[in-house]
Amino acid sequence: MKRLGVLTSGGDSPGMNAVIRAVVRKAIYQDLEVYGIYHGYQGLIEGEIKKLEIGSVGDIIHRGGTMLHSARCLEFKTEEGQLKGIEQLNKHGIEGLVIIGGDGSYRGAKALTERGYPCVGVPGTIDNDIPGTDFTIGFDTALNTVIDAIDKIRDTATSHERTYLIEVMGRNAGDIALWAGLAGGAETILVPEYNYNMEDIIARLKRGNERGKKHSIIIVAEGVGSAVDFSKKIEETTGYETRVTVLGHVQRGGSPTASDRVLASRLGALAVELLMEGKGGRAVGIEKNRLVDYDIIEALAMPHNIDKKMYDLSTELSI
Ligand code: ADP
């Protein structure tokens, strides 16, 4: 292995830059050449490929987003698109590829693997919904953004004695909602993994109100539905004044936390090591604070589980 490529794909996440930096520096440290592929699979097909040097990744470890930019690319889902991508890689002499992204990006990596091209997936998404890792890169930063918002909303909620609903991202996973809800002391957390009961939510609100609670905070994962719809139902049933905040894309930006930067550096370097050992078709992650790697095809078939004990704890602590 003489020459590696790196690309970021799908939704961006804070810490992707730190992965790119780790891949580039680790590869150069090992006397390899590294090429950056810009605009994800779209740029791969179109040959947007440039050599990266040590200095190309200077001053990015602390920046959100991705210096390689990202894009969605429908063509890469087709055989023709994938073959065009491999042709570009061969043209540039790139023998292995590090792919940083979420679920969809991993499917692209799986497709390349099945065509015999070695690649390693690095989990870069705020949603924490990738199997084969306890944490994805960007999750911790997004979580801290949400906590900051909850704390601020809590101040105004107390002043006005209202019920606040905060809608957070996560696609079909409830991890951001659960972790942020627990850390932010929310009264109710709605996640797509567990059924909710509207009567329970109302009863809980009323109980709180009767014992003199000044405010209530309900966290709604986007995978459950719209916080606006929930707020209407609550207002209709209880007559309590409610307010809704949809946090949206602020959760995707910002300087990565120390934890995300460390994870990004460790996993980026591991991806390079695996490719150097000739191990393609792997997905890297962290489990019980140990670095792991799985067959990417098997990893994609594994379920992503939310922590049931933590979910139960959040209910116990918000009586
Ligand atoms: P994320 O990686 O954040 O989940 P997407 O689901 O948008 O984001 O996927 C990113 C890109 O990965 C897509 O635009 C597409 O180019 C590629 N991709 C997704 N699914 C497949 C697939 N089944 N086969 C090949 N490439 C895919």
Coordinates of C-alpha atoms and ligand atoms in Angstrom, one line a residue:
M1 CA 0.0 0.0 0.0
K2 CA 1.5 3.3 -1.2
R3 CA -1.3 5.7 -1.6
L4 CA -4.5 6.2 0.4
G5 CA -7.6 8.3 -0.2
V6 CA -10.0 9.9 2.3
L7 CA -13.5 11.2 1.8
T8 CA -16.4 12.5 3.9
S9 CA -20.0 11.7 2.8
G10 CA -23.6 12.3 3.8
G11 CA -24.5 14.5 6.7
D12 CA -21.5 16.3 8.3
S13 CA -20.6 16.1 11.9
P14 CA -18.2 17.9 14.3
G15 CA -15.0 16.0 14.4
M16 CA -14.8 14.9 10.7
N17 CA -12.0 17.4 10.2
A18 CA -10.1 15.8 13.1
V19 CA -10.5 12.4 11.4
I20 CA -9.2 13.8 8.1
R21 CA -6.2 15.2 10.0
A22 CA -5.5 11.9 11.7
V23 CA -5.7 9.9 8.5
V24 CA -3.4 12.3 6.6
R25 CA -0.8 12.6 9.4
K26 CA -0.8 8.9 10.3
A27 CA -0.4 8.0 6.6
I28 CA 2.4 10.4 6.0
Y29 CA 4.1 9.3 9.2
Q30 CA 4.0 5.8 7.7
D31 CA 5.5 7.1 4.4
L32 CA 2.3 6.8 2.5
E33 CA 0.8 9.4 0.1
V34 CA -2.7 10.6 0.8
Y35 CA -5.3 12.0 -1.5
G36 CA -8.4 14.0 -0.5
I37 CA -11.6 13.3 -2.4
Y38 CA -13.8 16.4 -2.3
H39 CA -17.6 16.4 -2.2
G40 CA -18.1 12.7 -1.2
Y41 CA -19.0 10.1 -3.7
Q42 CA -20.1 12.7 -6.2
G43 CA -16.6 14.1 -6.2
L44 CA -15.2 10.6 -6.5
I45 CA -17.1 10.0 -9.6
E46 CA -16.1 13.3 -11.0
G47 CA -12.4 13.0 -10.1
E48 CA -12.3 15.9 -7.6
I49 CA -9.1 14.4 -6.1
K50 CA -6.1 16.3 -4.7
K51 CA -2.9 15.3 -2.9
L52 CA -2.9 16.3 0.8
E53 CA 0.3 17.2 2.6
I54 CA 1.0 17.6 6.3
G55 CA 0.1 21.3 6.1
S56 CA -3.1 20.7 4.2
V57 CA -4.7 19.6 7.5
G58 CA -3.2 22.2 9.7
D59 CA -5.5 24.3 11.9
I60 CA -8.6 22.2 11.4
I61 CA -8.7 19.9 14.5
H62 CA -10.9 22.4 16.3
R63 CA -13.2 23.2 13.4
G64 CA -16.7 21.7 12.8
G65 CA -17.8 20.7 9.3
T66 CA -15.4 19.0 6.8
M67 CA -12.7 20.6 4.8
L68 CA -13.3 18.0 2.1
H69 CA -17.0 19.1 1.9
S70 CA -19.8 16.6 1.7
A71 CA -22.5 15.8 -0.8
R72 CA -25.3 13.3 -1.5
C73 CA -24.9 11.3 -4.7
L74 CA -27.7 9.2 -6.1
E75 CA -25.5 8.0 -8.9
F76 CA -23.2 6.2 -6.5
K77 CA -26.1 3.9 -5.6
T78 CA -25.9 2.4 -9.2
E79 CA -23.4 0.0 -10.5
E80 CA -22.4 2.5 -13.2
G81 CA -21.6 5.1 -10.6
Q82 CA -19.6 2.8 -8.4
L83 CA -17.5 1.6 -11.4
K84 CA -16.8 5.2 -12.4
G85 CA -15.6 5.8 -8.8
I86 CA -13.3 2.8 -8.9
E87 CA -12.0 3.9 -12.3
Q88 CA -11.0 7.3 -10.8
L89 CA -9.3 5.6 -7.8
N90 CA -7.3 3.4 -10.1
K91 CA -6.4 6.3 -12.4
H92 CA -4.9 8.1 -9.4
G93 CA -3.2 5.0 -8.1
I94 CA -5.2 5.1 -4.8
E95 CA -5.1 1.6 -3.3
G96 CA -7.3 2.1 -0.3
L97 CA -10.0 4.5 0.9
V98 CA -11.1 5.8 4.3
I99 CA -14.8 6.8 4.2
I100 CA -16.1 9.0 7.0
G101 CA -19.8 9.2 7.3
G102 CA -23.1 7.7 8.5
D103 CA -25.2 4.8 7.6
G104 CA -25.7 5.7 3.9
S105 CA -21.9 6.3 3.4
Y106 CA -21.2 2.9 4.9
R107 CA -23.5 1.4 2.3
G108 CA -21.3 3.0 -0.4
A109 CA -18.3 1.6 1.4
K110 CA -19.9 -1.8 1.4
A111 CA -20.6 -1.6 -2.3
L112 CA -16.9 -0.8 -3.0
T113 CA -15.9 -3.7 -0.7
E114 CA -18.1 -6.1 -2.6
R115 CA -16.4 -4.9 -5.9
G116 CA -13.1 -5.9 -4.3
Y117 CA -11.9 -2.3 -3.5
P118 CA -10.5 -2.0 0.1
C119 CA -12.1 0.7 2.2
V120 CA -12.6 1.3 5.9
G121 CA -15.6 3.1 7.4
V122 CA -15.2 5.7 10.2
P123 CA -18.5 6.6 12.0
G124 CA -19.0 10.3 11.5
T125 CA -22.5 11.4 12.4
I126 CA -24.1 13.2 15.3
D127 CA -27.0 10.6 15.4
N128 CA -25.0 7.8 17.2
D129 CA -26.9 5.4 15.0
I130 CA -24.1 3.3 13.6
P131 CA -23.8 -0.3 14.8
G132 CA -20.4 -1.6 15.9
T133 CA -19.5 1.4 18.0
D134 CA -20.7 2.8 21.3
F135 CA -20.2 6.3 20.1
T136 CA -20.0 8.0 16.7
I137 CA -17.8 11.1 16.1
G138 CA -19.9 14.2 16.5
F139 CA -22.4 12.8 19.0
D140 CA -20.7 14.3 22.1
T141 CA -20.5 17.7 20.5
A142 CA -24.1 17.7 19.4
L143 CA -25.1 16.5 22.9
N144 CA -23.3 19.5 24.5
T145 CA -25.0 21.9 22.0
V146 CA -28.4 20.5 23.1
I147 CA -27.6 20.7 26.8
D148 CA -26.6 24.3 26.4
A149 CA -29.9 25.0 24.7
I150 CA -31.9 23.1 27.4
D151 CA -30.2 25.0 30.2
K152 CA -31.0 28.3 28.5
I153 CA -34.6 27.3 27.9
R154 CA -34.9 26.1 31.5
D155 CA -34.1 29.7 32.7
T156 CA -36.9 31.2 30.6
A157 CA -39.3 28.3 31.3
T158 CA -38.9 29.0 35.1
S159 CA -39.6 32.7 34.7
H160 CA -42.7 32.1 32.7
E161 CA -43.9 28.9 34.2
R162 CA -44.6 27.2 30.9
T163 CA -44.1 23.7 29.4
Y164 CA -41.4 23.6 26.8
L165 CA -40.9 21.0 24.1
I166 CA -37.5 20.7 22.5
E167 CA -37.2 18.8 19.3
V168 CA -33.7 17.3 18.7
M169 CA -32.1 15.4 15.8
G170 CA -31.1 11.8 15.6
R171 CA -33.0 10.5 12.6
N172 CA -34.4 7.1 13.6
A173 CA -32.3 6.9 16.8
G174 CA -33.2 8.4 20.2
D175 CA -29.7 8.6 21.5
I176 CA -29.4 12.4 21.3
A177 CA -32.8 12.8 23.0
L178 CA -32.1 10.3 25.7
W179 CA -28.6 11.5 26.7
A180 CA -29.5 15.2 26.4
G181 CA -32.8 14.6 28.3
L182 CA -31.0 12.8 31.1
A183 CA -28.2 15.3 31.3
G184 CA -30.6 18.2 31.1
G185 CA -33.0 16.9 33.7
A186 CA -36.0 16.7 31.3
E187 CA -39.3 15.6 32.7
T188 CA -40.2 13.5 29.7
I189 CA -38.1 12.1 26.9
L190 CA -39.7 10.7 23.7
V191 CA -37.6 8.4 21.6
P192 CA -38.5 6.3 18.6
E193 CA -37.3 3.1 20.1
Y194 CA -40.0 3.0 22.8
N195 CA -43.7 3.6 22.6
Y196 CA -45.1 6.6 24.4
N197 CA -48.4 7.0 26.1
M198 CA -50.0 10.4 25.7
E199 CA -52.1 9.9 28.9
D200 CA -48.9 9.1 30.9
I201 CA -47.2 12.3 29.6
I202 CA -50.3 14.4 30.6
A203 CA -50.6 12.7 34.0
R204 CA -46.9 13.4 34.6
L205 CA -47.3 17.1 33.7
K206 CA -50.3 17.4 35.9
R207 CA -48.6 15.7 38.8
G208 CA -45.7 18.1 38.5
N209 CA -48.0 21.1 38.3
E210 CA -49.9 20.0 41.4
R211 CA -46.8 19.8 43.5
G212 CA -45.9 23.3 42.4
K213 CA -43.4 22.7 39.6
K214 CA -42.6 25.9 37.8
H215 CA -41.9 24.4 34.4
S216 CA -41.6 21.2 32.5
I217 CA -39.2 20.3 29.7
I218 CA -40.1 17.6 27.2
I219 CA -37.4 16.3 24.8
V220 CA -38.8 15.0 21.5
A221 CA -36.5 13.0 19.2
E222 CA -37.3 13.9 15.5
G223 CA -37.8 10.2 14.8
V224 CA -40.9 10.2 17.0
G225 CA -42.7 13.1 15.3
S226 CA -43.1 16.8 15.4
A227 CA -42.8 18.6 18.7
V228 CA -45.3 21.1 17.4
D229 CA -48.0 18.4 17.1
F230 CA -47.2 17.1 20.6
S231 CA -47.5 20.7 22.0
K232 CA -50.9 21.1 20.4
K233 CA -52.2 17.9 21.9
I234 CA -50.8 18.9 25.3
E235 CA -52.4 22.4 25.2
E236 CA -55.7 21.0 24.1
T237 CA -55.8 18.4 26.9
T238 CA -54.4 20.4 29.8
G239 CA -54.8 24.1 28.9
Y240 CA -51.2 24.6 29.9
E241 CA -49.3 27.2 27.9
T242 CA -46.6 25.4 25.8
R243 CA -43.7 26.6 23.7
V244 CA -41.7 24.7 21.1
T245 CA -38.0 24.9 20.1
V246 CA -36.8 22.9 17.1
L247 CA -33.1 23.0 17.5
G248 CA -32.3 21.8 13.9
H249 CA -28.9 22.3 12.3
V250 CA -27.2 24.1 15.2
Q251 CA -26.7 20.5 16.4
R252 CA -24.5 19.7 13.4
G253 CA -22.0 22.5 13.8
G254 CA -19.5 23.9 16.2
S255 CA -16.1 23.1 17.5
P256 CA -15.8 19.4 18.4
T257 CA -15.5 18.6 22.1
A258 CA -12.3 17.1 23.4
S259 CA -13.9 13.7 23.5
D260 CA -14.9 13.9 19.8
R261 CA -11.5 15.1 18.8
V262 CA -9.8 12.2 20.7
L263 CA -12.2 9.6 19.3
A264 CA -11.7 11.1 15.8
S265 CA -7.9 10.9 16.1
R266 CA -7.9 7.4 17.4
L267 CA -10.3 6.0 14.8
G268 CA -8.7 7.9 11.9
A269 CA -5.3 6.4 12.7
L270 CA -6.8 2.9 13.2
A271 CA -8.4 3.1 9.7
V272 CA -5.0 3.8 8.2
E273 CA -3.4 0.9 10.2
L274 CA -6.0 -1.5 8.9
L275 CA -5.6 -0.5 5.3
M276 CA -1.8 -0.9 5.7
E277 CA -2.3 -4.4 7.0
G278 CA -4.3 -5.1 3.9
K279 CA -7.6 -5.3 5.8
G280 CA -10.3 -3.7 3.6
G281 CA -14.0 -3.8 4.2
R282 CA -13.8 -2.9 7.8
A283 CA -15.8 -0.5 10.0
V284 CA -14.0 1.0 13.0
G285 CA -15.5 1.9 16.3
I286 CA -15.1 2.1 20.1
E287 CA -16.7 -0.4 22.5
K288 CA -16.2 -0.2 26.3
N289 CA -13.4 2.3 25.6
R290 CA -11.4 -0.2 23.4
L291 CA -10.9 0.3 19.7
V292 CA -12.7 -2.3 17.6
D293 CA -13.2 -3.1 13.9
Y294 CA -15.9 -5.2 12.3
D295 CA -16.6 -6.5 8.8
I296 CA -18.5 -3.6 7.3
I297 CA -21.2 -5.8 5.8
E298 CA -21.8 -7.6 9.1
A299 CA -21.7 -4.3 11.0
L300 CA -24.4 -2.8 8.8
A301 CA -26.6 -5.8 9.6
M302 CA -26.2 -5.5 13.3
P303 CA -28.9 -3.6 15.3
H304 CA -28.1 -0.3 16.9
N305 CA -29.6 -0.5 20.4
I306 CA -30.4 2.4 22.7
D307 CA -29.6 1.9 26.4
K308 CA -32.7 0.6 28.0
K309 CA -31.4 0.9 31.5
M310 CA -30.6 4.6 30.9
Y311 CA -34.1 5.1 29.4
D312 CA -35.6 3.6 32.6
L313 CA -33.3 5.7 34.8
S314 CA -34.4 8.9 33.1
T315 CA -38.0 8.0 33.9
E316 CA -37.1 7.2 37.5
L317 CA -35.3 10.4 38.0
S318 CA -38.0 12.6 36.7
I319 CA -40.8 11.5 39.0
Ligands
ADP1 P1 -25.2 9.4 5.8 O1 -23.9 8.8 5.4 O2 -25.0 10.6 6.7 O3 -26.1 8.4 6.3 P2 -26.7 9.4 3.2 O4 -27.7 8.4 3.7 O5 -27.2 10.6 2.5 O6 -25.8 10.0 4.5 O7 -25.6 8.7 2.4 C1 -24.5 9.4 1.8 C2 -24.2 8.9 0.4 O8 -23.8 7.5 0.5 C3 -25.4 8.9 -0.6 O9 -25.6 10.2 -1.1 C4 -24.9 7.9 -1.6 O10 -23.9 8.5 -2.5 C5 -24.1 6.9 -0.8 N1 -25.0 5.7 -0.6 C6 -26.1 5.6 0.3 N2 -26.7 4.4 0.1 C7 -26.0 3.7 -0.7 C8 -26.0 2.4 -1.3 N3 -27.0 1.6 -0.9 N4 -25.1 2.0 -2.2 C9 -24.1 2.9 -2.6 N5 -24.0 4.1 -2.1 C10 -24.9 4.6 -1.2

